[in-house]
Coordinates of C-alpha atoms in Angstrom, one line a residue:
M1 CA 0.0 0.0 0.0
D2 CA 1.3 3.4 -0.9
A3 CA 2.5 5.2 2.2
A4 CA 1.5 8.6 0.8
A5 CA -2.1 7.6 0.2
P6 CA -4.6 9.5 2.3
C7 CA -6.0 7.7 5.4
L8 CA -9.7 7.8 5.3
Q9 CA -11.3 8.2 8.7
P10 CA -14.7 6.6 9.4
A11 CA -17.6 9.1 9.6
G12 CA -18.2 10.3 13.1
A13 CA -21.4 9.5 14.9
I14 CA -24.2 12.1 14.5
K15 CA -24.5 13.8 17.9
P16 CA -26.2 17.0 19.1
I17 CA -24.1 20.1 19.3
D18 CA -23.7 21.2 22.9
R19 CA -26.1 23.9 24.0
K20 CA -23.4 26.5 24.7
S21 CA -22.1 26.2 21.2
V22 CA -25.6 26.3 19.7
H23 CA -26.2 29.5 21.6
R24 CA -23.0 31.2 20.3
I25 CA -23.6 30.0 16.7
C26 CA -27.2 31.2 16.6
S27 CA -26.7 34.5 18.4
G28 CA -24.5 35.8 15.6
Q29 CA -27.4 35.2 13.2
V30 CA -29.9 37.3 15.3
V31 CA -27.8 40.4 16.0
L32 CA -26.0 41.1 12.7
S33 CA -25.0 44.7 13.1
L34 CA -24.9 47.8 15.2
G35 CA -28.3 48.8 13.7
T36 CA -29.8 45.4 14.7
A37 CA -28.6 45.8 18.3
V38 CA -30.0 49.3 18.7
K39 CA -33.2 48.4 16.9
E40 CA -33.9 45.4 19.2
L41 CA -33.3 47.5 22.4
V42 CA -35.5 50.4 21.1
E43 CA -38.3 47.9 20.2
N44 CA -38.1 46.4 23.7
S45 CA -38.6 49.9 25.1
L46 CA -41.6 50.6 22.9
D47 CA -43.1 47.2 23.7
A48 CA -42.7 48.2 27.4
G49 CA -44.9 51.2 26.9
A50 CA -42.1 53.8 27.2
T51 CA -42.9 57.4 26.3
N52 CA -39.3 58.5 26.7
I53 CA -36.3 56.7 25.2
D54 CA -32.6 57.8 25.5
I55 CA -29.9 56.1 23.4
K56 CA -26.3 56.8 24.3
L57 CA -23.4 55.7 22.1
K58 CA -19.7 55.8 22.7
D59 CA -17.3 55.8 19.7
H60 CA -20.3 55.3 17.4
G61 CA -21.4 52.3 19.3
A62 CA -18.1 50.3 19.1
E63 CA -17.4 51.0 22.8
L64 CA -20.9 51.3 24.3
I65 CA -24.6 51.1 23.5
E66 CA -27.0 52.2 26.3
V67 CA -30.8 52.4 25.9
S68 CA -32.8 53.8 28.8
D69 CA -36.6 54.1 29.0
N70 CA -39.5 55.0 31.3
G71 CA -41.5 51.9 30.5
G72 CA -43.1 49.4 32.9
G73 CA -39.8 47.9 34.1
V74 CA -39.1 44.2 34.9
E75 CA -40.7 42.4 37.8
E76 CA -38.2 40.5 40.0
E77 CA -39.8 37.2 39.2
N78 CA -38.9 37.7 35.6
F79 CA -35.2 38.5 36.2
E80 CA -34.0 34.9 35.5
G81 CA -35.8 34.6 32.2
L82 CA -35.1 38.1 31.0
T83 CA -32.0 37.0 28.9
L84 CA -32.6 33.3 28.3
K85 CA -33.2 32.0 24.8
H86 CA -36.8 32.0 23.7
Y87 CA -38.1 33.3 27.0
T88 CA -40.7 36.1 26.3
S89 CA -43.8 37.6 27.7
K90 CA -45.2 38.5 24.3
M91 CA -46.5 35.1 23.1
Q92 CA -46.8 31.6 24.5
D93 CA -47.5 29.4 21.4
F94 CA -47.4 29.5 17.6
S95 CA -51.0 30.5 17.3
D96 CA -50.3 33.8 19.1
L97 CA -48.1 34.8 16.2
I98 CA -51.1 35.7 14.0
H99 CA -52.3 38.4 16.3
V100 CA -49.0 39.6 17.8
E101 CA -48.9 43.4 18.0
T102 CA -45.5 43.9 19.7
F103 CA -42.3 44.4 17.8
G104 CA -40.5 41.5 19.5
F105 CA -42.0 38.0 20.0
R106 CA -39.2 35.4 19.7
G107 CA -37.3 36.0 23.0
E108 CA -33.9 36.0 21.2
A109 CA -32.5 39.6 21.3
L110 CA -31.2 40.0 24.9
S111 CA -30.0 36.4 24.9
S112 CA -28.0 37.0 21.7
L113 CA -26.6 40.3 23.0
C114 CA -25.3 38.4 26.1
A115 CA -23.5 36.0 23.9
L116 CA -21.9 38.8 21.8
S117 CA -21.0 41.4 24.5
D118 CA -21.0 42.3 28.1
V119 CA -24.6 43.1 29.3
T120 CA -25.7 44.9 32.4
I121 CA -29.4 45.8 33.0
F122 CA -30.8 48.4 35.5
T123 CA -34.5 48.1 36.0
C124 CA -37.2 49.2 38.4
H125 CA -40.8 47.8 38.1
K126 CA -43.6 50.2 38.8
S127 CA -44.5 48.1 41.9
A128 CA -40.9 48.0 43.3
K129 CA -39.6 50.4 45.9
V130 CA -36.0 50.3 44.6
G131 CA -34.4 49.4 41.3
T132 CA -32.0 46.5 40.7
R133 CA -28.6 46.2 38.8
L134 CA -28.2 42.8 37.0
V135 CA -25.0 41.6 35.4
F136 CA -25.1 38.7 33.0
D137 CA -22.6 36.2 31.6
H138 CA -22.4 35.1 28.0
N139 CA -25.0 32.4 28.5
G140 CA -27.6 34.9 29.8
K141 CA -27.2 33.8 33.5
I142 CA -27.2 36.4 36.3
T143 CA -23.8 36.7 37.9
Q144 CA -24.5 39.8 40.0
K145 CA -27.7 41.2 41.5
T146 CA -27.6 44.4 43.6
P147 CA -30.1 47.1 44.6
F148 CA -29.7 50.2 42.5
P149 CA -31.6 53.5 42.8
R150 CA -33.5 54.5 39.6
Q151 CA -37.0 55.6 38.6
Q152 CA -39.5 53.3 36.9
G153 CA -38.1 51.9 33.7
T154 CA -35.2 49.9 32.3
T155 CA -31.6 50.7 31.1
V156 CA -29.7 48.1 29.0
N157 CA -26.0 48.6 28.8
I158 CA -24.0 46.8 26.0
Q159 CA -20.2 47.0 26.0
Q160 CA -17.9 45.8 23.3
L161 CA -20.4 44.4 20.9
F162 CA -19.2 41.4 19.0
Y163 CA -15.9 41.0 21.0
T164 CA -16.7 37.3 21.6
L165 CA -16.4 36.8 17.8
P166 CA -12.8 38.0 17.0
V167 CA -13.2 38.1 13.2
R168 CA -16.6 39.8 13.3
H169 CA -15.4 42.2 15.9
K170 CA -12.4 43.3 13.9
E171 CA -14.6 43.8 10.8
F172 CA -17.2 45.7 12.9
Q173 CA -14.6 48.1 14.2
R174 CA -13.0 48.7 10.8
N175 CA -16.4 49.6 9.3
I176 CA -17.8 51.4 12.3
K177 CA -18.7 54.6 10.5
K178 CA -20.7 52.7 7.9
E179 CA -22.4 50.6 10.6
Y180 CA -23.2 53.8 12.4
A181 CA -24.7 55.5 9.3
K182 CA -27.0 52.5 8.7
M183 CA -28.0 52.4 12.4
V184 CA -29.0 56.1 12.2
Q185 CA -31.2 55.4 9.2
L186 CA -32.9 52.5 11.1
L187 CA -33.4 54.7 14.2
Q188 CA -34.9 57.5 12.1
A189 CA -37.7 55.1 11.1
Y190 CA -38.7 54.5 14.7
C191 CA -38.5 58.2 15.5
I192 CA -40.9 58.9 12.6
V193 CA -43.5 56.2 13.4
S194 CA -43.5 56.3 17.2
K195 CA -46.2 58.8 18.0
G196 CA -46.3 60.2 21.5
V197 CA -42.8 58.9 22.2
R198 CA -39.8 61.2 22.8
I199 CA -36.6 59.5 21.4
N200 CA -33.2 61.1 21.8
C201 CA -29.9 59.7 20.6
T202 CA -26.4 61.1 21.3
N203 CA -22.8 59.9 20.4
Q204 CA -19.6 60.6 22.3
V205 CA -16.2 60.0 20.7
G206 CA -13.4 59.4 23.2
Q207 CA -13.5 62.0 25.9
G208 CA -15.2 64.6 23.7
K209 CA -18.6 66.2 24.1
K210 CA -21.8 64.4 23.4
S211 CA -23.1 65.2 20.0
P212 CA -26.8 64.9 19.1
V213 CA -27.7 62.3 16.5
V214 CA -31.5 62.4 16.3
S215 CA -34.2 63.7 18.5
T216 CA -38.0 63.9 18.6
A217 CA -40.3 65.8 20.9
G218 CA -42.9 63.1 21.4
S219 CA -45.5 64.5 19.0
S220 CA -48.6 62.5 18.1
S221 CA -48.4 63.7 14.5
L222 CA -46.5 61.8 11.9
K223 CA -45.8 65.1 10.0
E224 CA -44.3 66.7 13.1
N225 CA -42.1 63.7 13.7
I226 CA -40.8 64.0 10.1
G227 CA -40.1 67.7 10.7
A228 CA -38.3 66.9 14.0
V229 CA -36.0 64.4 12.3
F230 CA -35.3 66.0 8.9
G231 CA -36.3 69.7 9.4
Q232 CA -39.0 72.0 8.1
K233 CA -37.4 72.3 4.7
Q234 CA -38.0 68.6 4.1
L235 CA -41.6 69.0 5.1
Q236 CA -42.1 71.8 2.4
S237 CA -41.3 69.3 -0.3
L238 CA -43.8 66.7 0.7
I239 CA -47.4 66.0 -0.3
P240 CA -49.8 63.7 1.7
F241 CA -50.5 60.3 0.2
V242 CA -54.1 60.1 -1.1
Q243 CA -55.4 56.5 -1.4
L244 CA -57.6 55.7 -4.4
P245 CA -59.1 52.4 -5.5
P246 CA -57.2 50.7 -8.4
N247 CA -58.4 51.7 -11.8
D248 CA -59.4 49.2 -14.6
A249 CA -56.1 49.6 -16.5
V250 CA -54.0 48.9 -13.4
C251 CA -56.2 46.0 -12.4
E252 CA -55.8 44.5 -15.8
E253 CA -52.0 44.9 -15.5
Y254 CA -51.9 43.0 -12.2
G255 CA -54.5 40.4 -13.3
L256 CA -57.1 41.5 -10.7
N257 CA -60.8 40.8 -11.0
T258 CA -62.5 44.0 -10.0
T259 CA -65.6 42.1 -8.8
D260 CA -63.7 39.7 -6.5
M261 CA -61.3 42.2 -4.9
P262 CA -61.6 42.5 -1.2
Q263 CA -62.8 46.0 -0.2
H264 CA -61.0 48.1 2.4
L265 CA -58.3 45.5 3.0
Y266 CA -55.5 48.1 3.0
S267 CA -55.4 51.6 4.4
I268 CA -52.4 53.6 3.4
T269 CA -51.3 56.9 5.0
G270 CA -48.1 59.0 4.8
F271 CA -46.1 61.5 2.7
I272 CA -44.0 61.5 -0.4
S273 CA -41.9 64.1 -2.3
R274 CA -43.5 66.2 -5.0
C275 CA -42.0 65.1 -8.3
D276 CA -40.8 68.5 -9.4
H277 CA -37.2 68.4 -10.6
G278 CA -34.9 69.3 -7.7
V279 CA -37.3 68.3 -5.0
G280 CA -36.3 64.6 -4.9
R281 CA -33.1 63.2 -3.6
S282 CA -30.0 61.6 -5.4
A283 CA -30.3 58.4 -3.3
T284 CA -33.0 56.3 -1.6
D285 CA -31.6 57.2 1.8
R286 CA -34.9 58.7 3.1
Q287 CA -37.5 56.0 2.3
F288 CA -39.4 54.6 5.2
F289 CA -42.0 51.9 4.8
F290 CA -44.2 50.5 7.6
I291 CA -46.7 47.7 7.9
N292 CA -49.0 48.2 10.8
Q293 CA -46.5 50.7 12.2
R294 CA -43.6 48.1 11.9
P295 CA -40.6 49.3 9.9
C296 CA -39.9 46.9 7.1
D297 CA -38.4 46.5 3.6
P298 CA -41.3 45.4 1.3
A299 CA -39.2 45.0 -1.8
R300 CA -42.0 45.1 -4.4
V301 CA -43.6 48.1 -2.8
V302 CA -40.3 49.9 -2.7
K303 CA -39.6 49.1 -6.4
L304 CA -43.0 50.2 -7.5
V305 CA -42.9 53.6 -5.7
N306 CA -39.6 54.4 -7.2
E307 CA -40.6 53.3 -10.7
V308 CA -43.7 55.5 -10.7
Y309 CA -41.8 58.4 -9.3
H310 CA -39.2 58.0 -12.2
L311 CA -42.0 58.4 -14.7
Y312 CA -42.2 62.0 -13.6
N313 CA -38.7 62.7 -12.2
K314 CA -36.3 60.5 -14.0
H315 CA -33.1 61.5 -12.2
Q316 CA -34.1 61.6 -8.6
Y317 CA -35.7 59.5 -5.9
P318 CA -38.5 60.4 -3.6
F319 CA -38.6 61.0 0.2
V320 CA -41.2 58.4 1.3
V321 CA -43.0 57.7 4.5
L322 CA -45.8 55.2 4.0
N323 CA -47.6 53.2 6.7
I324 CA -49.7 50.3 5.3
C325 CA -52.4 49.1 7.7
V326 CA -53.8 45.6 7.1
D327 CA -55.5 42.9 9.2
S328 CA -52.8 41.0 11.1
E329 CA -54.1 37.7 9.8
C330 CA -53.0 38.8 6.3
V331 CA -49.4 39.3 7.3
D332 CA -46.5 37.0 8.0
I333 CA -43.8 38.9 10.0
N334 CA -41.8 35.8 11.0
V335 CA -39.8 35.6 7.8
T336 CA -36.2 36.8 8.6
P337 CA -34.3 37.2 11.8
D338 CA -34.5 41.0 11.7
K339 CA -38.3 40.8 10.9
R340 CA -37.9 43.4 8.1
Q341 CA -39.0 41.1 5.3
I342 CA -42.8 40.6 5.5
L343 CA -45.2 38.5 3.4
L344 CA -48.6 39.8 2.5
Q345 CA -51.8 38.3 1.3
E346 CA -53.3 40.1 -1.7
E347 CA -50.0 41.9 -2.4
K348 CA -51.0 42.6 -6.0
L349 CA -54.0 44.5 -4.8
L350 CA -51.7 46.6 -2.6
L351 CA -49.4 47.3 -5.6
A352 CA -52.4 48.3 -7.8
I353 CA -53.7 50.7 -5.1
L354 CA -50.3 52.3 -4.8
K355 CA -49.8 52.6 -8.5
T356 CA -53.2 54.1 -9.2
S357 CA -52.9 56.5 -6.3
L358 CA -49.4 57.7 -7.1
M359 CA -50.0 58.2 -10.8
E360 CA -53.1 60.3 -10.0
M361 CA -51.2 62.3 -7.3
F362 CA -48.2 63.1 -9.6
G363 CA -50.1 63.2 -12.9
S364 CA -52.8 65.7 -11.8
D365 CA -50.1 68.1 -10.5
I366 CA -47.3 67.8 -13.0
N367 CA -48.0 66.2 -16.3
K368 CA -50.8 68.3 -17.9
L369 CA -51.0 71.4 -19.8
N370 CA -54.0 72.9 -18.1
V371 CA -56.1 75.3 -20.3
N372 CA -58.0 77.2 -17.6
Q373 CA -61.4 78.9 -18.0
T374 CA -62.3 76.9 -21.1
L375 CA -65.9 76.0 -20.5
L376 CA -67.6 73.2 -22.4
D377 CA -71.2 72.2 -22.6
V378 CA -72.4 68.6 -22.4
A379 CA -71.7 68.1 -26.1
G380 CA -68.1 69.2 -25.6
N381 CA -68.5 72.5 -27.5
L382 CA -66.5 75.5 -26.4
T383 CA -68.7 78.1 -24.8
K384 CA -66.1 80.5 -23.6
T385 CA -62.4 81.0 -24.3
L386 CA -59.9 83.0 -22.3
P387 CA -56.3 82.8 -23.5
E388 CA -54.8 82.0 -20.2
E389 CA -52.7 78.9 -19.3
R390 CA -51.5 77.6 -16.0
E391 CA -47.9 76.7 -16.2
K392 CA -46.7 73.4 -14.7
P393 CA -43.4 71.6 -14.8
Q394 CA -43.6 68.6 -17.1
A395 CA -42.1 65.2 -17.8
E396 CA -44.5 63.2 -19.9
M397 CA -47.9 64.2 -21.4
L398 CA -51.1 62.3 -20.7
P399 CA -54.0 61.8 -23.1
D400 CA -56.8 64.4 -23.1
S401 CA -59.1 64.3 -20.2
E402 CA -61.8 66.3 -18.5
T403 CA -61.9 67.4 -14.9
E404 CA -64.1 69.6 -12.8
N405 CA -63.2 73.1 -11.5
P406 CA -64.3 74.2 -8.0
S407 CA -67.5 75.7 -9.3
G408 CA -68.4 72.4 -11.0
E409 CA -67.8 73.6 -14.6
G410 CA -65.9 71.5 -17.0
K411 CA -62.4 72.4 -18.1
R412 CA -60.4 70.7 -20.8
I413 CA -57.0 69.3 -20.2
M414 CA -55.1 69.3 -23.6
S415 CA -52.3 66.9 -24.3
L416 CA -49.1 68.2 -25.9
A417 CA -49.9 66.1 -29.0
R418 CA -53.2 68.0 -29.5
L419 CA -51.5 71.3 -29.1
R420 CA -48.8 70.5 -31.6
E421 CA -51.5 69.4 -34.1
S422 CA -53.3 72.7 -33.7
F423 CA -50.2 74.9 -33.5
S424 CA -48.7 76.7 -36.5
L425 CA -45.3 78.1 -35.9
H426 CA -45.7 80.8 -38.6
Q427 CA -48.6 82.3 -36.6
M428 CA -46.2 83.0 -33.7
T429 CA -45.2 86.6 -33.4
E430 CA -42.8 88.5 -31.1
G431 CA -45.9 89.8 -29.3
N432 CA -47.2 86.5 -28.2
F433 CA -43.9 84.7 -27.4
R434 CA -43.1 86.5 -24.2
S435 CA -39.5 87.5 -23.3
P436 CA -39.2 86.0 -19.8
K437 CA -39.3 82.5 -21.1
K438 CA -36.7 82.9 -23.9
H439 CA -33.9 82.7 -21.4
A440 CA -35.2 79.6 -19.7
T441 CA -35.8 77.8 -23.0
D442 CA -32.3 78.6 -24.3
E443 CA -30.7 77.8 -20.9
K444 CA -32.3 74.4 -20.9
Y445 CA -31.0 73.5 -24.3
N446 CA -27.5 74.8 -23.5
F447 CA -27.5 72.8 -20.3
E448 CA -28.5 69.6 -22.0
M449 CA -25.8 70.1 -24.6
L450 CA -23.2 70.6 -21.9
Q451 CA -24.5 67.4 -20.1
Q452 CA -24.2 65.3 -23.3
H453 CA -21.0 66.5 -24.8
T454 CA -18.7 68.0 -22.2
V455 CA -15.7 66.0 -21.2
L456 CA -14.3 67.5 -17.9
Q457 CA -10.6 67.8 -17.6
G458 CA -9.0 66.2 -14.6
Q459 CA -6.1 67.3 -12.4
K460 CA -3.7 64.6 -11.2
L461 CA -3.4 64.1 -7.5
I462 CA 0.1 64.3 -6.0
V463 CA -0.7 61.2 -3.8
P464 CA -3.3 58.6 -5.1
Q465 CA -6.2 58.4 -2.7
N466 CA -7.6 55.0 -1.5
L467 CA -11.4 54.9 -2.0
N468 CA -12.2 52.0 0.4
L469 CA -15.0 50.7 -1.9
T470 CA -17.0 47.6 -1.3
A471 CA -16.7 44.8 -3.9
V472 CA -20.1 45.7 -5.3
N473 CA -19.2 49.4 -5.7
E474 CA -15.8 48.4 -7.2
T475 CA -17.6 46.4 -9.9
V476 CA -19.9 49.3 -10.7
L477 CA -17.0 51.7 -11.1
I478 CA -14.9 49.4 -13.2
E479 CA -17.8 48.6 -15.5
N480 CA -18.5 52.3 -16.0
L481 CA -14.9 53.7 -16.2
E482 CA -15.5 55.7 -19.3
I483 CA -18.4 57.6 -17.7
F484 CA -16.2 58.5 -14.7
R485 CA -13.4 59.7 -17.0
K486 CA -15.9 61.9 -18.9
N487 CA -16.7 63.5 -15.6
G488 CA -13.0 64.2 -14.9
F489 CA -12.2 61.3 -12.5
D490 CA -9.5 58.8 -13.2
F491 CA -8.2 55.8 -11.2
V492 CA -5.5 53.2 -11.0
I493 CA -6.7 49.6 -10.4
N494 CA -4.6 46.9 -8.7
E495 CA -6.3 43.6 -9.1
N496 CA -4.0 41.9 -6.7
A497 CA -4.7 44.3 -3.8
P498 CA -7.2 43.3 -1.0
V499 CA -10.9 44.2 -1.4
T500 CA -11.5 47.9 -0.6
Q501 CA -8.0 48.8 -1.6
R502 CA -7.9 47.8 -5.3
I503 CA -9.0 51.2 -6.7
K504 CA -7.2 54.4 -6.0
L505 CA -8.2 57.9 -7.2
I506 CA -5.5 59.6 -9.2
S507 CA -7.4 62.5 -10.9
L508 CA -10.2 64.9 -10.0
P509 CA -12.2 67.3 -12.2
T510 CA -11.2 70.9 -12.0
S511 CA -13.0 74.2 -12.6
K512 CA -12.5 77.8 -11.5
N513 CA -14.8 78.0 -8.5
W514 CA -15.8 74.3 -8.1
T515 CA -14.1 71.6 -6.1
F516 CA -14.9 67.9 -6.3
G517 CA -14.1 64.8 -4.2
P518 CA -15.0 61.2 -3.2
Q519 CA -18.5 62.2 -2.3
D520 CA -19.2 62.9 -6.0
I521 CA -17.8 59.5 -6.9
D522 CA -20.1 57.8 -4.3
E523 CA -23.1 59.7 -5.9
L524 CA -22.1 58.5 -9.4
I525 CA -21.7 54.9 -8.2
F526 CA -25.2 55.0 -6.8
M527 CA -26.7 56.5 -10.0
L528 CA -24.9 54.0 -12.2
S529 CA -25.9 51.0 -10.0
D530 CA -29.5 51.8 -10.9
C531 CA -28.8 52.7 -14.6
P532 CA -25.6 51.0 -15.7
G533 CA -24.0 52.4 -18.9
V534 CA -26.2 55.5 -18.9
M535 CA -24.3 58.8 -19.0
C536 CA -24.7 60.4 -15.6
R537 CA -23.4 63.6 -13.9
P538 CA -23.0 64.2 -10.2
S539 CA -25.3 66.9 -8.8
R540 CA -22.4 69.3 -8.4
V541 CA -21.4 68.9 -12.0
R542 CA -25.0 69.5 -13.0
Q543 CA -24.9 72.7 -10.9
M544 CA -21.8 73.9 -12.6
F545 CA -23.3 73.2 -16.1
A546 CA -26.4 75.1 -15.1
S547 CA -24.3 78.1 -14.1
R548 CA -22.5 78.0 -17.4
A549 CA -25.7 77.5 -19.4
C550 CA -27.3 80.5 -17.7
R551 CA -24.4 82.8 -18.7
K552 CA -24.4 81.9 -22.4
S553 CA -28.2 81.9 -22.9
V554 CA -30.5 84.6 -24.4
M555 CA -31.0 87.2 -21.8
I556 CA -34.3 88.6 -20.7
G557 CA -35.4 91.6 -22.8
T558 CA -33.5 90.5 -25.9
A559 CA -35.6 91.0 -29.0
L560 CA -35.8 87.9 -31.3
N561 CA -36.9 87.6 -34.9
V562 CA -39.1 84.7 -36.1
Q563 CA -36.0 82.7 -37.2
E564 CA -34.4 83.0 -33.8
M565 CA -37.6 82.0 -32.1
R566 CA -38.0 79.1 -34.5
K567 CA -34.5 78.0 -33.5
L568 CA -35.5 78.0 -29.8
I569 CA -38.6 76.0 -30.5
N570 CA -36.7 73.4 -32.6
H571 CA -34.1 73.1 -29.9
M572 CA -36.9 72.2 -27.4
G573 CA -38.0 69.4 -29.7
E574 CA -34.5 67.9 -29.7
I575 CA -34.2 67.3 -25.9
E576 CA -36.1 64.7 -23.9
H577 CA -37.5 66.9 -21.1
P578 CA -37.8 70.5 -22.3
W579 CA -40.4 71.7 -19.8
N580 CA -38.1 73.3 -17.2
C581 CA -34.8 75.1 -17.1
P582 CA -32.0 73.5 -14.9
H583 CA -33.2 75.7 -12.0
G584 CA -36.8 74.5 -12.2
R585 CA -38.4 77.5 -14.0
P586 CA -41.0 76.5 -16.7
T587 CA -39.9 77.2 -20.3
M588 CA -43.3 78.0 -21.6
R589 CA -45.6 80.9 -20.8
H590 CA -47.9 81.2 -23.8
I591 CA -47.8 78.6 -26.5
V592 CA -51.0 79.2 -28.5
S593 CA -54.3 81.1 -28.4
L594 CA -57.3 78.9 -27.7
D595 CA -58.9 80.3 -30.9
L596 CA -56.5 77.9 -32.8
I597 CA -57.7 74.8 -30.9
S598 CA -60.5 72.8 -32.5
P599 CA -63.1 71.8 -29.9
E600 CA -63.2 68.3 -31.4

């Protein structure tokens, strides 16, 4: 027998893994990140009826996470089970899951945190005369129990999260800023949806001062909570969601039978950005979805909302806060460890309601040329014409339709196609093509030409800069290198370097009064991940082009002859969205007299 041949060992007997090992293995699958840890503790506070929650972080949460509340506190008889696996007061058997209304229900979070960190809990039940300090080992067993003065409520102190998993801990500390940013976004969701609860979060780096992260005042209004978290300026860009039943066309798209659809199954409330250009955001960083007040990530709902918004504002994403109320028997919340993936019965009906409602909300406000004060009789004949148009920013034009004005009289909404059919360019004169819109029209065309054809010159950096990109973002950048180079960015790529260190920035775009940096690269990566291969410009480059276009455009008060006016109109027909200048001003004031429009 060959001495070098491998020695095959017989298969070992199948035995159960010891309970301590099972606990450590499973705990790392329950608490996955800083955001998950904070989320679980905040949910416990909310489930305890707290109206005041304070979150204190040290070194962005790497050193300490502490969540204090004024909830009901923990009774002494429940101390032992507080951090044991699958011990909970929120449900007793599987049938309770259908009607569970609390955030937590599995009894895993505190147990898992004990396995991953050092946990100390201070609590005082409303019936107790004095509070108690409890110290736990990694198995969730109490090692110290001492009296401790505190008011009613509970404080959970987590030190050195993940330090029991060396590899995870090292990665966690290395990426702490990214973990922190994701945690803040998660926390914002609870701040928005928790009515009547004051939530305050601070962070302290080293021995420095505590800095505020997010804070709410305990308002009972969803709108006021949004304002507390994101400021009044954000509120000004929002419109309330108005729910409508799905129309026939959308029902057909989703294969719904209008006669068999359940009525009043879903009730949707919330707010969303107006779709005017410049009102939306360059990323999906402010999109919050809730099912029965529970923050979640309903993938198909998120996709639909953004797709509909892009019909009206192609280059931006909406701010979204939507709460979807549905009977608990129609929801499965026990899908993933973090409970953010949720299964819904009649999901197609929900999507149809959302699509119909959003298209009506955006379409009625943006996508129509509204010919005001044009009254029609029952037969559709013009009874009165006043040459006055209401200007609206535009993206795509809808077919002709009729609506009702406040006095109940009909008014005709004319599509752009109808206007073009009825419009003769030779009938345009200097008197009815008003000067204030000449500049906006020319500015829009010049801006689009700069967008399409300008190649920005880059300036070499003295020292190449490491971008610390994830593998996914590296792939996006490499696949779209030519687009980055047209924007003035250049890179050196080392395929043999470790992940996050393979790509280094060697050149930045330059212009007189404009500076650019890695944040513009991050924005481009995000845009290209959604539309790979499509020529994109960072928002700051677009601002620079808008400034250039403004300076080289026809100025207000400049007299134009018919040939020059014809050139402006033709230019508008050459670009995809001619309706607004780069700063949002409409490019049309008066297109045609109503006398030229056939009532047919």
